[in-house]
Coordinates of C-alpha atoms in Angstrom, one line a residue:
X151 CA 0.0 0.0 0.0
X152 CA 1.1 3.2 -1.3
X153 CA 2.1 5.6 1.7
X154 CA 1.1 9.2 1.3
X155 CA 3.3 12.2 3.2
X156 CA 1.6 14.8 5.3
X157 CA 1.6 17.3 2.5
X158 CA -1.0 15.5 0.5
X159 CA -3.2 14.5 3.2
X160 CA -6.6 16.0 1.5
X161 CA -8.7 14.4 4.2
X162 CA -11.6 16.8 5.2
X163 CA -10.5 16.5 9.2
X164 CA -13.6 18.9 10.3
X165 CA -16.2 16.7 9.2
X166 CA -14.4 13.4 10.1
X167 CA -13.9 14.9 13.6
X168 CA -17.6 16.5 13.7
X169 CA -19.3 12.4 12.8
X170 CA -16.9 10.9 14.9
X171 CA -18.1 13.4 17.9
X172 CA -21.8 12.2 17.1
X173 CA -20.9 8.8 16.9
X174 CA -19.4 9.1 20.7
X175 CA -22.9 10.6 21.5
X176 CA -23.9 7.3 22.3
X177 CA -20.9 7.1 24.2
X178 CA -21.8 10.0 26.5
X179 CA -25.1 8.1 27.0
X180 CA -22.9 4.9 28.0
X181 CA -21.5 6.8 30.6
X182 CA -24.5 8.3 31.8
X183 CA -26.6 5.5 31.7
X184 CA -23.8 4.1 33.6
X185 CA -23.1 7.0 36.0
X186 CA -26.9 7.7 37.1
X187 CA -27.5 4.8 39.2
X188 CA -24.8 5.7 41.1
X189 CA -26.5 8.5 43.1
X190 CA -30.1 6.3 43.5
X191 CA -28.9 3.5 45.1
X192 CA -30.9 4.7 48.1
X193 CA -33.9 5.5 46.2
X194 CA -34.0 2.2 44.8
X195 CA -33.8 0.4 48.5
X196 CA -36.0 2.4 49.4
X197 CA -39.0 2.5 47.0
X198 CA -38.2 -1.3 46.3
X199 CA -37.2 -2.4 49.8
X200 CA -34.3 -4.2 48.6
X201 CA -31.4 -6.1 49.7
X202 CA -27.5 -6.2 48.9
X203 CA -28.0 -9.0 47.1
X204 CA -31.6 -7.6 45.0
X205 CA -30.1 -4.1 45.0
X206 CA -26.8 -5.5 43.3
X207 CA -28.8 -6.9 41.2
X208 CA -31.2 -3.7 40.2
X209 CA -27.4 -1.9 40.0
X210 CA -26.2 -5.0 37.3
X211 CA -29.0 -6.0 35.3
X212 CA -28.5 -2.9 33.0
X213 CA -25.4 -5.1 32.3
X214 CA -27.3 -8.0 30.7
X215 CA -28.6 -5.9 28.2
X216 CA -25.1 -4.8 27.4
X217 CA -23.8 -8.1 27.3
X218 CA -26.4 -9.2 24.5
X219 CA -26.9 -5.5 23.2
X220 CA -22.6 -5.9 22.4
X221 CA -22.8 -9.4 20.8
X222 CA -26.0 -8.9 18.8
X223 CA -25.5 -5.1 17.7
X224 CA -21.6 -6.6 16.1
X225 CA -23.3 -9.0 14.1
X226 CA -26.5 -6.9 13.1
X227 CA -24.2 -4.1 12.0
X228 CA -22.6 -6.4 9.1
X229 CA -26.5 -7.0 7.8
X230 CA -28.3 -3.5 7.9
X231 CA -25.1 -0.9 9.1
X232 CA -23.3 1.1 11.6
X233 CA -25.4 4.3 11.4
X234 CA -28.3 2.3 11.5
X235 CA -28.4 0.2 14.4
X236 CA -26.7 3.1 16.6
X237 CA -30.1 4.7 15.8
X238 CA -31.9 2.4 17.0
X239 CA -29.7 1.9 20.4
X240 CA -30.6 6.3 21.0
X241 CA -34.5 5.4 20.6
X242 CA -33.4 2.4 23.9
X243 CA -31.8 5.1 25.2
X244 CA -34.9 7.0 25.4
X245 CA -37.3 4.1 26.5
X246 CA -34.9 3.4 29.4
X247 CA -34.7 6.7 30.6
X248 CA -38.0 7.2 30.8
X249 CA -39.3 3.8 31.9
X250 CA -36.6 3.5 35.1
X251 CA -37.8 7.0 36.7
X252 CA -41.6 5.8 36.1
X253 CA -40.5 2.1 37.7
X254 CA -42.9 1.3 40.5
X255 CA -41.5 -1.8 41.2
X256 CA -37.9 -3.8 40.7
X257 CA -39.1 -6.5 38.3
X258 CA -40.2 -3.4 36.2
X259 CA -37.1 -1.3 36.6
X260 CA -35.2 -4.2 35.7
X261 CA -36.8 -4.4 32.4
X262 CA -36.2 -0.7 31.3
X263 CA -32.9 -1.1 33.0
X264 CA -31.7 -4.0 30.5
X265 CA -33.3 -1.8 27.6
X266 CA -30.7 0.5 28.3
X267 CA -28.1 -2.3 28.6
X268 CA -28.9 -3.3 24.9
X269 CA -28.2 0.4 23.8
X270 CA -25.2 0.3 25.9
X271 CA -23.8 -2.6 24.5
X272 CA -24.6 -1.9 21.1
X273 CA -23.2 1.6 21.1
X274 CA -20.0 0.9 23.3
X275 CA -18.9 -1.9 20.5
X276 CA -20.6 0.5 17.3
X277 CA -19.0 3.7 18.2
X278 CA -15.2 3.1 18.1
X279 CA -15.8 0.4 14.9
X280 CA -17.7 3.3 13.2
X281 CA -14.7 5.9 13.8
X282 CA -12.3 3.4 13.1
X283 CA -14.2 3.0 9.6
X284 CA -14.1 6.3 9.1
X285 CA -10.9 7.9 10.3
X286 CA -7.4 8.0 8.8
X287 CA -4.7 5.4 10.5
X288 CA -2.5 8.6 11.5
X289 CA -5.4 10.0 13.8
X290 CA -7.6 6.6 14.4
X291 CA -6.4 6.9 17.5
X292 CA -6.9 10.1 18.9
X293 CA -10.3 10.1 17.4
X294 CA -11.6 6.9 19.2
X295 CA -10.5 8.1 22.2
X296 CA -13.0 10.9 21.9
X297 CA -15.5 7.6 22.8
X298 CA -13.6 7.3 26.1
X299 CA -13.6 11.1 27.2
X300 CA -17.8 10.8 26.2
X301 CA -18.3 8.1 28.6
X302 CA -16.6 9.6 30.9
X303 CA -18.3 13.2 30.3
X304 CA -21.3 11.2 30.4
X305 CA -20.1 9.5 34.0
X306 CA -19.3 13.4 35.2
X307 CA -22.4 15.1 34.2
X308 CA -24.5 12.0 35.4
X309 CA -22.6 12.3 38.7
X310 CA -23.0 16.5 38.7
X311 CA -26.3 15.7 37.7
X312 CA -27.4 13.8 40.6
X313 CA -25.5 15.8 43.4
X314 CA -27.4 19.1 42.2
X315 CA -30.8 17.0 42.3
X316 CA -30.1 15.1 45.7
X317 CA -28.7 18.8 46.9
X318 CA -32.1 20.4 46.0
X319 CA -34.1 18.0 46.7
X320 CA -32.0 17.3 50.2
X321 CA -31.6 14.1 49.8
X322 CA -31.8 11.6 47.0
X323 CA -35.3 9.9 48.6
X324 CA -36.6 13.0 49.1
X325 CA -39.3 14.3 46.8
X326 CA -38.3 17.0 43.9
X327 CA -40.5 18.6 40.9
X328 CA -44.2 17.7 40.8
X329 CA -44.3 15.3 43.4
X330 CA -41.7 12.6 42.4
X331 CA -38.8 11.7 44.0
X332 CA -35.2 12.9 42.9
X333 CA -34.1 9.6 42.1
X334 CA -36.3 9.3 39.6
X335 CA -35.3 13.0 38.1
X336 CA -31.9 11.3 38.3
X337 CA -33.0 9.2 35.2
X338 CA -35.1 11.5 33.2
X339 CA -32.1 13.8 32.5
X340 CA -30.9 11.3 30.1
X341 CA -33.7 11.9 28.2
X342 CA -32.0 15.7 26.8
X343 CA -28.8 14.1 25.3
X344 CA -30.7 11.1 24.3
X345 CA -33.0 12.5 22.0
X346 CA -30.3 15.0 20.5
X347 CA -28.8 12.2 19.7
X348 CA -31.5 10.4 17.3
X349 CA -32.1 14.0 15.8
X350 CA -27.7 14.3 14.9
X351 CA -27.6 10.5 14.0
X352 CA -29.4 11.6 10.9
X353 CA -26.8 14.0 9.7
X354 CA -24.0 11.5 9.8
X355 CA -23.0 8.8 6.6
X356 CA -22.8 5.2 6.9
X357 CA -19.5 3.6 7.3
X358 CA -17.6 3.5 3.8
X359 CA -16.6 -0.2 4.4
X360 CA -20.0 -1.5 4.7
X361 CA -21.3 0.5 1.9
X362 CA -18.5 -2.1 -0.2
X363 CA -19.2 -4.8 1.5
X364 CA -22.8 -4.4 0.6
X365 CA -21.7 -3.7 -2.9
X366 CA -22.8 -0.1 -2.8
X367 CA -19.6 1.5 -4.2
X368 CA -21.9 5.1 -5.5
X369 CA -22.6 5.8 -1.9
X370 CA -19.5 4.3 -0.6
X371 CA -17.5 6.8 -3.1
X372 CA -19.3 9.5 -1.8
X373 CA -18.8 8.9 1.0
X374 CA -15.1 8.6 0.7
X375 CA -15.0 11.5 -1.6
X376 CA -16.4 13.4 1.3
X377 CA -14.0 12.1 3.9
X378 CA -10.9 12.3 2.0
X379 CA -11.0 14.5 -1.3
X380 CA -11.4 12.5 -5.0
X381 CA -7.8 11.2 -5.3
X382 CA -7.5 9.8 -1.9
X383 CA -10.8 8.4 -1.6
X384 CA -10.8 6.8 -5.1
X385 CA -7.6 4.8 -3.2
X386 CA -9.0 4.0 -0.1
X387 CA -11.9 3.1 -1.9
X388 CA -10.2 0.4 -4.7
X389 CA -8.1 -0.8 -1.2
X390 CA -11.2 -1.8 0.9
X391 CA -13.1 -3.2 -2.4
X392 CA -9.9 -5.4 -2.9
X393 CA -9.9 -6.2 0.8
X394 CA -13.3 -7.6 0.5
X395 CA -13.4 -9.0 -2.8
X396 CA -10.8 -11.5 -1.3
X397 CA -13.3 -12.7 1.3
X398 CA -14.2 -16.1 0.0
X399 CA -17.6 -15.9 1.9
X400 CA -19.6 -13.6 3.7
X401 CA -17.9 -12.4 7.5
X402 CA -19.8 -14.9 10.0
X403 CA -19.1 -16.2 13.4
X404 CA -16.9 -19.6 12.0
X405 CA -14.4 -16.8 10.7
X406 CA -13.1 -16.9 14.6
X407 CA -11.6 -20.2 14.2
X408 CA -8.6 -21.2 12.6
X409 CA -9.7 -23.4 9.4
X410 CA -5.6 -25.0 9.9
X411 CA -6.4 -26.2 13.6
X412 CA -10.1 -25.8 14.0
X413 CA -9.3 -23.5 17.2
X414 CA -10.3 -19.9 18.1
X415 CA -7.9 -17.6 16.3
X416 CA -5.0 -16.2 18.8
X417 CA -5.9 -12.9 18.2
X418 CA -9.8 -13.4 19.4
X419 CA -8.7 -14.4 22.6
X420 CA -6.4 -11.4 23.0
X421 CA -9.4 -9.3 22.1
X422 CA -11.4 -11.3 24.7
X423 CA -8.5 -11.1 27.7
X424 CA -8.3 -7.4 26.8
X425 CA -11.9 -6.5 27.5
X426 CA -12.2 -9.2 30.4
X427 CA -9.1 -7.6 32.1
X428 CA -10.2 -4.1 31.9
X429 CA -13.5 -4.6 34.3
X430 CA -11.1 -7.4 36.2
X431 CA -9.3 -4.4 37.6
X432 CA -12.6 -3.4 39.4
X433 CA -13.2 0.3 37.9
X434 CA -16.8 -0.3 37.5
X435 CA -17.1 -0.4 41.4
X436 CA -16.4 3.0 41.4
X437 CA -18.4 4.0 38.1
X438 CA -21.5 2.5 40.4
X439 CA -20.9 2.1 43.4
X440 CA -18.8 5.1 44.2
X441 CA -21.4 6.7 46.8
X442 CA -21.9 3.4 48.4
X443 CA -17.7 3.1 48.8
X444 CA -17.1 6.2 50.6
X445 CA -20.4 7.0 52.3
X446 CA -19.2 2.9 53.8
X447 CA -16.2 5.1 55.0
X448 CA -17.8 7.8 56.7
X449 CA -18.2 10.1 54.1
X450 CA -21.8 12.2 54.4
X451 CA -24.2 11.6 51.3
X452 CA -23.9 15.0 49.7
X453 CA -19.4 14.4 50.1
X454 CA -19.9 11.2 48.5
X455 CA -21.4 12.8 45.2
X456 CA -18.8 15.7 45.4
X457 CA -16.3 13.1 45.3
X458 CA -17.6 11.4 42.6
X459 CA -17.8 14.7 40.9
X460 CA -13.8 15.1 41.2
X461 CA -13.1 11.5 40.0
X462 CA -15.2 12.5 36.5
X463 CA -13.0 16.0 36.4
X464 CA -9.8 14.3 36.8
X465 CA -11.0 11.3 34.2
X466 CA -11.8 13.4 31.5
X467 CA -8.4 15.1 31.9
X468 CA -6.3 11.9 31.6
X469 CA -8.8 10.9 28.6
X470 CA -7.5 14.1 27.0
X471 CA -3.8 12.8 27.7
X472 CA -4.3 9.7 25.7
X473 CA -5.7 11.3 22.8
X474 CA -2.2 13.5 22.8
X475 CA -0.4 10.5 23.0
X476 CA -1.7 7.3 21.7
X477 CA -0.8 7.9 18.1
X478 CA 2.8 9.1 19.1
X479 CA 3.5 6.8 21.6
X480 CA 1.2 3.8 20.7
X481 CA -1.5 1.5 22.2
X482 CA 0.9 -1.0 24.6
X483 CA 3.0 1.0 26.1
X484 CA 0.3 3.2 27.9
X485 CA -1.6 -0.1 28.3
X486 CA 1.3 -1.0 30.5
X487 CA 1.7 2.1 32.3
X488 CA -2.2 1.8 33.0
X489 CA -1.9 -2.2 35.0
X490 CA 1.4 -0.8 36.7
X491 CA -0.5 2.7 38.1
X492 CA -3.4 1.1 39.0
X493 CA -1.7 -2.1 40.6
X494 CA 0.5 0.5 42.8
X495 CA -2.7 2.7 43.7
X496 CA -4.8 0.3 44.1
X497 CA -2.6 -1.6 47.0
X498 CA -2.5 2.2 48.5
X499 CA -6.3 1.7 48.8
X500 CA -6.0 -1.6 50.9
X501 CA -3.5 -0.7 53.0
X502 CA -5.9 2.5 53.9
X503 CA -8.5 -0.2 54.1
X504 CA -7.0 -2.6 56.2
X505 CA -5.9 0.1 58.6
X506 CA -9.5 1.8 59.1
X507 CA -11.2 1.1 62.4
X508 CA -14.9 0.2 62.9
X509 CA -17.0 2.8 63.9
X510 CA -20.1 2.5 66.2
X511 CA -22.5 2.4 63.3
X512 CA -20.5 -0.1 61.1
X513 CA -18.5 2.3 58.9
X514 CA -14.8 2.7 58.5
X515 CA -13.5 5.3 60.2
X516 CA -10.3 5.6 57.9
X517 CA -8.7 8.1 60.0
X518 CA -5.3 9.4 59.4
X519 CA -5.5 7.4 56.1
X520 CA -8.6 9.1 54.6
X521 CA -6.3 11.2 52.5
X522 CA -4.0 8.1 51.3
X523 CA -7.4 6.5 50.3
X524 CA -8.8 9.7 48.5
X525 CA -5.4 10.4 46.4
X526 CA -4.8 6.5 46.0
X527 CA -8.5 6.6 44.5
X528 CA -8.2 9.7 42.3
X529 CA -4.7 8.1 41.1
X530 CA -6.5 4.8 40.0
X531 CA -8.9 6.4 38.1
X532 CA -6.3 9.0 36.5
X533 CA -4.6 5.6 35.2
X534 CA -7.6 3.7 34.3
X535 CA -9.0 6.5 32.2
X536 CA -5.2 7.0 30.7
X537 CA -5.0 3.6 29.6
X538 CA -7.4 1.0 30.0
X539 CA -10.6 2.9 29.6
X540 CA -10.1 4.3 26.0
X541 CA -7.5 2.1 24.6
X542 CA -9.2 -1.3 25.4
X543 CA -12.0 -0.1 23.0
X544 CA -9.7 2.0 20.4
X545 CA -7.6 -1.5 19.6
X546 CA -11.3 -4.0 19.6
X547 CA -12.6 -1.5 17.1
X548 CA -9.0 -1.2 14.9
X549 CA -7.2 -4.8 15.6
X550 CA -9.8 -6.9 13.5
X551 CA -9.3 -7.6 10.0
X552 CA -11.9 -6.8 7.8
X553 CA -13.8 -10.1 7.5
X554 CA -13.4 -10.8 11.3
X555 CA -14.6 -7.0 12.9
X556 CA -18.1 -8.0 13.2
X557 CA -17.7 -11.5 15.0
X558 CA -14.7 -10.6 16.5
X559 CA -16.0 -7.7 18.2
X560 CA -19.6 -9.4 19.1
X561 CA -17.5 -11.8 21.3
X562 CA -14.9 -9.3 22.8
X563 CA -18.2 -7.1 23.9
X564 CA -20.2 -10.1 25.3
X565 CA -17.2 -10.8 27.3
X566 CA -16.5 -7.3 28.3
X567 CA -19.9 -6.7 29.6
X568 CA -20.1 -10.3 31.1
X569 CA -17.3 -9.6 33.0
X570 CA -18.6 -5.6 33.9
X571 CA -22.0 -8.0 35.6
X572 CA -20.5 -9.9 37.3
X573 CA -17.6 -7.5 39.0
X574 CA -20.6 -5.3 39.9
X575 CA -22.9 -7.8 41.3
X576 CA -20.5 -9.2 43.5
X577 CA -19.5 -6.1 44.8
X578 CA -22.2 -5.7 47.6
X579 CA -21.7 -9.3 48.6
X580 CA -18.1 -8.7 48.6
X581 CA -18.8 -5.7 50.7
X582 CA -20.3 -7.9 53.0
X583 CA -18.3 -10.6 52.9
X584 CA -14.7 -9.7 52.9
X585 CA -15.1 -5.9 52.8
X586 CA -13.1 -3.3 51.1
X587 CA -9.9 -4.6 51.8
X588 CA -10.6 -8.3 50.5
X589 CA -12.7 -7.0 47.1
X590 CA -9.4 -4.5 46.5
X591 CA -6.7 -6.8 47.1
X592 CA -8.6 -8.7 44.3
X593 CA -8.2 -6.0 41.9
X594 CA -5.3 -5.3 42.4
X595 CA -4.3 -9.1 41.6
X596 CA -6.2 -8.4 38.5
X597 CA -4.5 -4.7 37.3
X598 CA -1.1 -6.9 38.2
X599 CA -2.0 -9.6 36.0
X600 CA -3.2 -7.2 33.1
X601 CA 0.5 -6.1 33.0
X602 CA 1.6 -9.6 32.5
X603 CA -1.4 -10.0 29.8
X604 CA -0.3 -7.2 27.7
X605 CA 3.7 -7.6 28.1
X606 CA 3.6 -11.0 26.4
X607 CA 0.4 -11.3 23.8
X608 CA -0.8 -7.6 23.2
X609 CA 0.4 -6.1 20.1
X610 CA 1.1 -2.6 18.3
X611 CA -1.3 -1.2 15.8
X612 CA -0.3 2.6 15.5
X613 CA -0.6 3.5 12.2
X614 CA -2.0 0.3 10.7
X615 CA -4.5 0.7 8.2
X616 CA -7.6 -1.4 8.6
X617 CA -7.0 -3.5 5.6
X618 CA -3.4 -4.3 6.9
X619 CA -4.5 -5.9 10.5
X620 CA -3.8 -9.5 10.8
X621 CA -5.6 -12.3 11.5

């Protein structure tokens, strides 16, 4: 493949930025969907009169959803296209956000809850493929970053969001505008960037490579035309055709094993342990749980939510880090900086926890180490959102070939969001069980084992094109 210098780039980098930023719409609602039941755990004991073990379970069955709304929304995308079935995951988005504040009951709120989860899942796998689809190898990876620093806008305005509610209101249980409770307000916000974004979806072009895939090279060479100028999108556009004119059938799930051995390809299970490892390092606790963690501490309500607040200011600063980075620097190394900064913070965390005394109401008083256990926390974060956190999403969407993207990344998301369940379901148990210490010396085994994951089977795709990834 020819290489072209920077001089006669002719790519129209506005628009491809401006589709991209729509694209991570539904990553904003990812985070926010993700972020909002943080602040209502209380509401939902309370209206629900639920347990750890039934409140866990109201907290993780959005993740259900995710897990199928990932596996299916892969596959579906190869029949009727990117574009289209992200619109479809912002008109869940809707249905969920309303339906979980009008919930009058747990079986109920489940259902609208795993609604969500299927937009989720479908846009947290559709997203970064569709930027990847659409965006030049030199920038790829700055621009599906932009995916992590929505979720994580999402996470901060979900977590703003509620503390200005629950402040107003006095308390998240408390009753709010025309006679329902806050937490329920809590939920219908998402309904304002969740309609914008089924009104900008229909601004935005399918992806180029499914337009040839289907055969429809007119649109696909406007679309190309559009992204790149005539003489670099009539290249890109003979490359992909030849890419998928050498498919010898259509892309379908037996693409994932090797014909030779009759074994899952190598490079499905590093896309598997790669979105496996990043919930094994327990981030998603915080994401949903975050309240719960330091209100178990001592922490008041209303400092709880401020906290939270801080952890989404500092995240969407190290997301912004990445995206000056990653396509300098590359996708492993700041993989491994991410396992060894979160292994090191996250021991900080239960050594604070291990050292915290009972109180007379069963908290942790954490004493002399509450400011250990606040930095250690805000450092965790700072690396997970460096590393793990966008670039676990930025390599499933780029390190597929062409005929494997679609299968490989319906399995990489089921197990993602598998994984995501069932960290945050056994949380409270864990809670319960072994405490804060015991379920944080387990992520930290897992952040320690990422870095032993990625040193010996993760590797480089800065700068790749699509059509040169490797099975």
């Amino acid at each position: 493949m020819s290489q072209v210098s920077a001089t006669e780039h002719q790519e129209n980098i506005g628009f491809i930025i401006l589709i991209s930023c729509v694209a991570t719409i539904g990553g904003f609602l990812f985070g926010f969907d993700s972020g909002v039941i943080n602040g209502t755990v209380d509401g939902l004991q309370k209206a629900f009169n639920s347990d750890s073990v039934g409140t866990g379970f109201n907290v993780a069955s959005m993740l259900i959803g995710c897990a199928v709304g990932a596996f299916f929304a892969a596959k579906l995308a190869d029949l009727f296209g990117r574009k289209s079935l992200l619109v479809v995951a912002s008109i869940f988005f809707i249905i969920s956000a309303y339906g979980s504040g009008v919930s009058t009951s747990s079986g109920e709120f489940i259902m609208f809850r795993i609604i969500g989860g299927l937009a989720v899942g479908g846009a947290s796998v559709l997203a970064p493929a569709y930027i990847a689809e659409v965006a030049p190898a030199r920038i790829r990876g700055s621009l599906a970053t932009i995916q992590q620093v929505a979720i994580i806008s999402g996470l901060f305005l979900a977590f703003v969001s509620n503390y200005f509610i629950a402040s107003a209101a006095g308390q998240s249980t408390a009753e709010f505008w025309l006679g329902f409770e806050a937490w329920r307000w809590m939920f219908w916000m998402e309904l304002i960037p969740a309609c914008s974004f089924l009104i900008l979806l229909m601004f935005i072009p399918e992806s180029p490579r499914y337009l040839i895939i289907k055969q429809r090279y007119v649109e696909a060479e406007k679309v190309l035309f559009k992204l790149y100028g005539a003489q670099e999108g009539k290249s890109h556009l003979n490359t992909i055709r030849d890419s998928v004119q050498s498919f010898d059938h259509k892309p379908s799930m037996s693409d994932l094993l090797d014909k030779a051995t009759g074994k899952i390809r190598p490079l499905v299970w590093v896309g598997i342990g790669l979105a496996v490892f990043q919930q094994l390092v327990g981030i998603n606790v915080v994401f949903y749980y975050g309240a719960v963690l330091w209100q178990a501490v001592g922490f008041t309500e209303s400092d709880a939510l401020q906290i939270n607040v801080i952890s989404g200011a500092v995240s969407i600063a190290a997301c912004i880090a990445t995206i000056l980075l990653i396509d300098r620097i590359g996708r492993k190394p700041i993989l491994l900086i991410g396992s060894i900064g979160m292994a090191f913070s996250l021991a900080a965390m239960v050594f604070a926890f291990t050292n915290a005394q009972v109180g007379n109401n069963g908290t942790l008083d954490l004493g002399e180490y509450g400011t250990l256990a606040l930095i250690s926390a805000n450092l965790y974060v700072i690396f997970f959102n460096f590393s793990w956190g966008p670039v676990m999403w930025v390599m499933l969407g780029e390190m597929f070939p062409n005929q494997l993207r679609g299968s490989g990344l319906a399995i990489a998301g089921l197990a993602q969001w598998l994984a995501n369940f069932l960290i945050t379901i056994s949380f409270p148990i864990m809670l319960t069980g072994i405490g804060l210490a015991g379920a944080y010396g387990f992520y930290t085994l897992g952040a320690i084992l990422s870095a032993f994951f990625v040193f010996k089977y993760v590797h480089e795709t800065k700068g790749k094109e699509l059509e040169d990834m490797q099975a």
